[in-house]
């Protein structure tokens, strides 16, 4: 998904897919954020803020651009969970740690879901989610309006597990990411289409505001993957 540059419209956040699990989010004040920033897929600008996860090296880098002001890693040091709560102009960012598979075991608090509040809209990037969410996870997430959800069905959660997660979050808008084929995407859409409205966009970006959020649960597919 090629990133779309330019400042977000007044009163709305702009979201654009860069590829894999990376999105460019721009606030009305011009604050730019890239999720799961890595060495393989990057936006066509140096963002002010990046978030990263480390299940695989397509979700992080050890050499972020020195022009980035805030580098928020989704894992902590020495086994401790990461903790971020950052306000930058009109953007508020926080994280909710999750566990990841590591070989035959579990790395506790190894990654994070990041929540971005921009233009009154709460966007949750689920990162490389490997498990169902507990009551504590859901309480920490709070009200979510838009979910950026990995739908590969294997490296992250299986299909039914992801459906259960999305039901538990109950956001009005889901944007699929992290899929490796059209077949994988269509399988996810066929399953979610039983209970969600499916919309396919020809644009690589979307403008998000509280006023334009869908009234019924909707999946919005942006071009690319």
mmCIF file of C-alpha atoms in Angstrom:
data_model
loop_
_atom_site.group_PDB
_atom_site.id
_atom_site.type_symbol
_atom_site.label_atom_id
_atom_site.label_comp_id
_atom_site.label_asym_id
_atom_site.label_seq_id
_atom_site.Cartn_x
_atom_site.Cartn_y
_atom_site.Cartn_z
ATOM 1 C CA UNK A 1 0.000 0.000 0.000
ATOM 2 C CA UNK A 2 1.748 3.198 -1.044
ATOM 3 C CA UNK A 3 1.593 5.941 1.538
ATOM 4 C CA UNK A 4 -0.316 9.090 0.713
ATOM 5 C CA UNK A 5 1.325 12.305 1.811
ATOM 6 C CA UNK A 6 -0.208 15.605 2.841
ATOM 7 C CA UNK A 7 -1.702 17.056 5.992
ATOM 8 C CA UNK A 8 -4.966 15.609 7.260
ATOM 9 C CA UNK A 9 -8.137 17.543 6.592
ATOM 10 C CA UNK A 10 -9.175 19.914 9.363
ATOM 11 C CA UNK A 11 -11.010 17.976 12.072
ATOM 12 C CA UNK A 12 -10.152 14.555 10.636
ATOM 13 C CA UNK A 13 -7.300 12.079 10.843
ATOM 14 C CA UNK A 14 -5.821 10.702 7.638
ATOM 15 C CA UNK A 15 -4.769 7.062 7.533
ATOM 16 C CA UNK A 16 -2.848 5.482 4.670
ATOM 17 C CA UNK A 17 -1.414 2.025 4.208
ATOM 18 C CA UNK A 18 2.322 1.734 3.599
ATOM 19 C CA UNK A 19 2.384 -2.079 3.451
ATOM 20 C CA UNK A 20 2.419 -5.192 5.632
ATOM 21 C CA UNK A 21 1.558 -3.767 9.097
ATOM 22 C CA UNK A 22 2.741 -0.185 8.549
ATOM 23 C CA UNK A 23 0.289 2.685 8.275
ATOM 24 C CA UNK A 24 0.890 6.403 8.028
ATOM 25 C CA UNK A 25 -1.448 8.333 10.343
ATOM 26 C CA UNK A 26 -1.567 12.109 10.080
ATOM 27 C CA UNK A 27 -3.364 14.423 12.499
ATOM 28 C CA UNK A 28 -5.121 17.706 11.663
ATOM 29 C CA UNK A 29 -2.143 19.543 13.215
ATOM 30 C CA UNK A 30 0.232 17.699 10.880
ATOM 31 C CA UNK A 31 1.704 15.188 13.342
ATOM 32 C CA UNK A 32 2.804 12.105 11.366
ATOM 33 C CA UNK A 33 2.991 8.578 12.779
ATOM 34 C CA UNK A 34 4.093 5.306 11.191
ATOM 35 C CA UNK A 35 3.103 2.012 12.798
ATOM 36 C CA UNK A 36 5.362 -1.069 12.898
ATOM 37 C CA UNK A 37 8.167 0.973 11.339
ATOM 38 C CA UNK A 38 10.815 -1.275 9.738
ATOM 39 C CA UNK A 39 13.646 -1.493 7.224
ATOM 40 C CA UNK A 40 11.606 -3.017 4.383
ATOM 41 C CA UNK A 41 8.489 -0.843 3.992
ATOM 42 C CA UNK A 42 8.566 2.857 4.767
ATOM 43 C CA UNK A 43 6.392 5.902 4.155
ATOM 44 C CA UNK A 44 7.514 8.571 1.710
ATOM 45 C CA UNK A 45 8.390 10.950 4.545
ATOM 46 C CA UNK A 46 10.281 10.896 7.834
ATOM 47 C CA UNK A 47 7.511 10.672 10.438
ATOM 48 C CA UNK A 48 7.581 12.494 13.722
ATOM 49 C CA UNK A 49 6.560 9.357 15.659
ATOM 50 C CA UNK A 50 7.015 5.633 15.010
ATOM 51 C CA UNK A 51 5.813 2.560 16.848
ATOM 52 C CA UNK A 52 7.422 -0.875 16.542
ATOM 53 C CA UNK A 53 6.935 -4.516 17.518
ATOM 54 C CA UNK A 54 9.546 -7.262 17.379
ATOM 55 C CA UNK A 55 7.883 -10.581 16.607
ATOM 56 C CA UNK A 56 9.678 -10.389 13.221
ATOM 57 C CA UNK A 57 12.060 -7.890 11.655
ATOM 58 C CA UNK A 58 9.355 -6.721 9.253
ATOM 59 C CA UNK A 59 7.818 -4.926 12.268
ATOM 60 C CA UNK A 60 10.820 -3.035 13.681
ATOM 61 C CA UNK A 61 14.290 -1.694 12.966
ATOM 62 C CA UNK A 62 17.403 -1.254 15.051
ATOM 63 C CA UNK A 63 18.321 1.777 12.944
ATOM 64 C CA UNK A 64 15.400 4.240 12.850
ATOM 65 C CA UNK A 65 15.916 7.439 10.872
ATOM 66 C CA UNK A 66 17.664 9.952 13.174
ATOM 67 C CA UNK A 67 15.102 12.560 12.181
ATOM 68 C CA UNK A 68 12.326 10.710 14.033
ATOM 69 C CA UNK A 69 11.444 12.534 17.237
ATOM 70 C CA UNK A 70 9.668 9.719 19.121
ATOM 71 C CA UNK A 71 10.579 6.011 18.732
ATOM 72 C CA UNK A 72 8.118 3.882 20.709
ATOM 73 C CA UNK A 73 9.153 0.242 21.005
ATOM 74 C CA UNK A 74 6.441 -2.241 21.939
ATOM 75 C CA UNK A 75 8.727 -4.354 24.121
ATOM 76 C CA UNK A 76 10.593 -3.419 27.280
ATOM 77 C CA UNK A 77 14.028 -4.145 28.687
ATOM 78 C CA UNK A 78 15.011 -7.184 30.776
ATOM 79 C CA UNK A 79 11.561 -8.767 30.461
ATOM 80 C CA UNK A 80 9.670 -5.755 31.773
ATOM 81 C CA UNK A 81 6.655 -4.571 29.765
ATOM 82 C CA UNK A 82 6.936 -1.422 27.699
ATOM 83 C CA UNK A 83 4.968 1.561 28.945
ATOM 84 C CA UNK A 84 4.208 4.519 26.713
ATOM 85 C CA UNK A 85 1.827 7.418 27.201
ATOM 86 C CA UNK A 86 2.787 10.315 24.966
ATOM 87 C CA UNK A 87 0.976 13.479 23.916
ATOM 88 C CA UNK A 88 2.304 15.295 20.855
ATOM 89 C CA UNK A 89 0.229 18.339 19.910
ATOM 90 C CA UNK A 90 -3.207 16.897 18.972
ATOM 91 C CA UNK A 91 -2.200 13.204 19.261
ATOM 92 C CA UNK A 92 -2.312 10.961 22.336
ATOM 93 C CA UNK A 93 -0.555 7.574 22.105
ATOM 94 C CA UNK A 94 -0.446 4.721 24.587
ATOM 95 C CA UNK A 95 0.319 1.004 24.481
ATOM 96 C CA UNK A 96 -1.200 -2.193 25.836
ATOM 97 C CA UNK A 97 1.398 -5.019 26.148
ATOM 98 C CA UNK A 98 0.640 -8.501 24.798
ATOM 99 C CA UNK A 99 2.528 -11.796 24.761
ATOM 100 C CA UNK A 100 4.083 -13.456 21.725
ATOM 101 C CA UNK A 101 5.144 -16.961 20.826
ATOM 102 C CA UNK A 102 8.904 -17.415 20.971
ATOM 103 C CA UNK A 103 9.887 -20.848 19.667
ATOM 104 C CA UNK A 104 8.080 -23.403 21.813
ATOM 105 C CA UNK A 105 7.564 -20.899 24.615
ATOM 106 C CA UNK A 106 6.052 -17.515 25.359
ATOM 107 C CA UNK A 107 7.675 -14.123 25.609
ATOM 108 C CA UNK A 108 5.499 -12.290 28.110
ATOM 109 C CA UNK A 109 4.791 -8.637 27.300
ATOM 110 C CA UNK A 110 6.947 -9.042 24.209
ATOM 111 C CA UNK A 111 4.845 -6.800 21.988
ATOM 112 C CA UNK A 112 2.190 -4.114 22.243
ATOM 113 C CA UNK A 113 -1.063 -2.958 20.820
ATOM 114 C CA UNK A 114 -0.802 0.790 20.275
ATOM 115 C CA UNK A 115 -3.758 3.145 20.664
ATOM 116 C CA UNK A 116 -3.786 6.524 18.909
ATOM 117 C CA UNK A 117 -6.355 9.194 19.728
ATOM 118 C CA UNK A 118 -6.462 11.636 16.846
ATOM 119 C CA UNK A 119 -9.257 14.093 15.988
ATOM 120 C CA UNK A 120 -11.484 12.449 18.597
ATOM 121 C CA UNK A 121 -11.057 9.015 16.965
ATOM 122 C CA UNK A 122 -9.404 6.119 18.850
ATOM 123 C CA UNK A 123 -7.395 3.887 16.520
ATOM 124 C CA UNK A 124 -5.963 0.586 17.775
ATOM 125 C CA UNK A 125 -3.127 -1.116 15.901
ATOM 126 C CA UNK A 126 -3.109 -4.721 17.129
ATOM 127 C CA UNK A 127 0.492 -5.346 16.076
ATOM 128 C CA UNK A 128 1.589 -8.977 15.837
ATOM 129 C CA UNK A 129 -1.169 -10.270 18.117
ATOM 130 C CA UNK A 130 -0.770 -13.942 19.069
ATOM 131 C CA UNK A 131 -3.588 -14.564 21.536
ATOM 132 C CA UNK A 132 -7.133 -13.690 22.556
ATOM 133 C CA UNK A 133 -7.665 -10.603 24.689
ATOM 134 C CA UNK A 134 -8.466 -10.785 28.367
ATOM 135 C CA UNK A 135 -10.876 -8.550 30.250
ATOM 136 C CA UNK A 136 -7.829 -6.599 31.457
ATOM 137 C CA UNK A 137 -6.622 -6.040 27.887
ATOM 138 C CA UNK A 138 -10.051 -4.789 26.826
ATOM 139 C CA UNK A 139 -10.308 -2.443 29.804
ATOM 140 C CA UNK A 140 -6.853 -1.059 29.018
ATOM 141 C CA UNK A 141 -7.804 -0.513 25.371
ATOM 142 C CA UNK A 142 -10.983 1.348 26.290
ATOM 143 C CA UNK A 143 -13.367 2.535 23.612
ATOM 144 C CA UNK A 144 -11.941 1.869 20.160
ATOM 145 C CA UNK A 145 -13.366 3.313 16.945
ATOM 146 C CA UNK A 146 -10.994 1.846 14.351
ATOM 147 C CA UNK A 147 -9.022 -1.411 14.511
ATOM 148 C CA UNK A 148 -6.013 -2.137 12.283
ATOM 149 C CA UNK A 149 -6.157 -5.933 12.399
ATOM 150 C CA UNK A 150 -3.676 -8.602 11.215
ATOM 151 C CA UNK A 151 -5.700 -11.149 9.242
ATOM 152 C CA UNK A 152 -3.089 -13.608 7.925
ATOM 153 C CA UNK A 153 -4.617 -16.388 10.046
ATOM 154 C CA UNK A 154 -1.349 -18.166 10.832
ATOM 155 C CA UNK A 155 1.653 -16.073 11.905
ATOM 156 C CA UNK A 156 -0.623 -14.054 14.185
ATOM 157 C CA UNK A 157 -4.015 -15.352 15.358
ATOM 158 C CA UNK A 158 -6.025 -17.941 13.476
ATOM 159 C CA UNK A 159 -9.134 -16.758 11.659
ATOM 160 C CA UNK A 160 -11.668 -17.608 14.358
ATOM 161 C CA UNK A 161 -9.409 -16.169 17.051
ATOM 162 C CA UNK A 162 -9.179 -12.851 15.212
ATOM 163 C CA UNK A 163 -12.943 -12.775 14.717
ATOM 164 C CA UNK A 164 -13.381 -13.302 18.463
ATOM 165 C CA UNK A 165 -10.942 -10.472 19.210
ATOM 166 C CA UNK A 166 -12.740 -8.092 16.852
ATOM 167 C CA UNK A 167 -16.088 -8.961 18.388
ATOM 168 C CA UNK A 168 -14.729 -8.305 21.865
ATOM 169 C CA UNK A 169 -13.335 -4.889 20.860
ATOM 170 C CA UNK A 170 -16.563 -4.092 18.992
ATOM 171 C CA UNK A 171 -15.219 -1.138 17.019
ATOM 172 C CA UNK A 172 -17.392 0.292 14.226
ATOM 173 C CA UNK A 173 -14.549 0.101 11.675
ATOM 174 C CA UNK A 174 -11.961 -2.628 10.960
ATOM 175 C CA UNK A 175 -9.141 -2.194 8.418
ATOM 176 C CA UNK A 176 -7.365 -5.471 7.497
ATOM 177 C CA UNK A 177 -3.565 -5.638 7.338
ATOM 178 C CA UNK A 178 -0.775 -8.226 7.444
ATOM 179 C CA UNK A 179 -2.082 -10.693 4.870
ATOM 180 C CA UNK A 180 0.021 -12.439 2.280
ATOM 181 C CA UNK A 181 -2.352 -13.237 -0.568
ATOM 182 C CA UNK A 182 -5.693 -12.269 -2.019
ATOM 183 C CA UNK A 183 -6.957 -15.682 -0.960
ATOM 184 C CA UNK A 184 -6.064 -14.956 2.667
ATOM 185 C CA UNK A 185 -7.876 -11.622 2.550
ATOM 186 C CA UNK A 186 -10.954 -13.062 0.864
ATOM 187 C CA UNK A 187 -11.148 -15.882 3.405
ATOM 188 C CA UNK A 188 -11.169 -13.306 6.189
ATOM 189 C CA UNK A 189 -13.787 -11.164 4.419
ATOM 190 C CA UNK A 190 -16.016 -14.147 3.749
ATOM 191 C CA UNK A 191 -16.000 -14.972 7.458
ATOM 192 C CA UNK A 192 -16.478 -11.422 8.710
ATOM 193 C CA UNK A 193 -18.992 -10.630 5.972
ATOM 194 C CA UNK A 194 -21.482 -12.818 7.825
ATOM 195 C CA UNK A 195 -21.700 -10.133 10.535
ATOM 196 C CA UNK A 196 -19.927 -7.011 9.206
ATOM 197 C CA UNK A 197 -20.552 -4.807 6.179
ATOM 198 C CA UNK A 198 -17.669 -5.058 3.680
ATOM 199 C CA UNK A 199 -16.468 -1.958 1.828
ATOM 200 C CA UNK A 200 -13.643 -1.893 -0.705
ATOM 201 C CA UNK A 201 -11.900 1.403 -1.392
ATOM 202 C CA UNK A 202 -10.039 2.397 -4.537
ATOM 203 C CA UNK A 203 -8.117 5.016 -2.527
ATOM 204 C CA UNK A 204 -4.966 4.178 -0.566
ATOM 205 C CA UNK A 205 -6.019 6.489 2.263
ATOM 206 C CA UNK A 206 -9.066 7.216 4.413
ATOM 207 C CA UNK A 207 -10.166 10.315 6.325
ATOM 208 C CA UNK A 208 -11.432 9.481 9.808
ATOM 209 C CA UNK A 209 -13.619 11.562 12.099
ATOM 210 C CA UNK A 210 -16.234 10.744 14.726
ATOM 211 C CA UNK A 211 -18.936 12.145 12.463
ATOM 212 C CA UNK A 212 -18.075 9.849 9.553
ATOM 213 C CA UNK A 213 -17.618 6.582 11.450
ATOM 214 C CA UNK A 214 -19.982 3.887 10.123
ATOM 215 C CA UNK A 215 -23.213 3.308 12.025
ATOM 216 C CA UNK A 216 -22.917 -0.476 11.667
ATOM 217 C CA UNK A 217 -19.806 -2.669 12.022
ATOM 218 C CA UNK A 218 -17.830 -2.292 8.816
ATOM 219 C CA UNK A 219 -14.647 -3.699 7.277
ATOM 220 C CA UNK A 220 -12.827 -1.251 5.002
ATOM 221 C CA UNK A 221 -10.334 -2.801 2.574
ATOM 222 C CA UNK A 222 -7.651 -0.437 1.303
ATOM 223 C CA UNK A 223 -5.712 -1.318 -1.875
ATOM 224 C CA UNK A 224 -2.567 -3.432 -1.449
ATOM 225 C CA UNK A 225 -1.554 -5.520 1.537
#
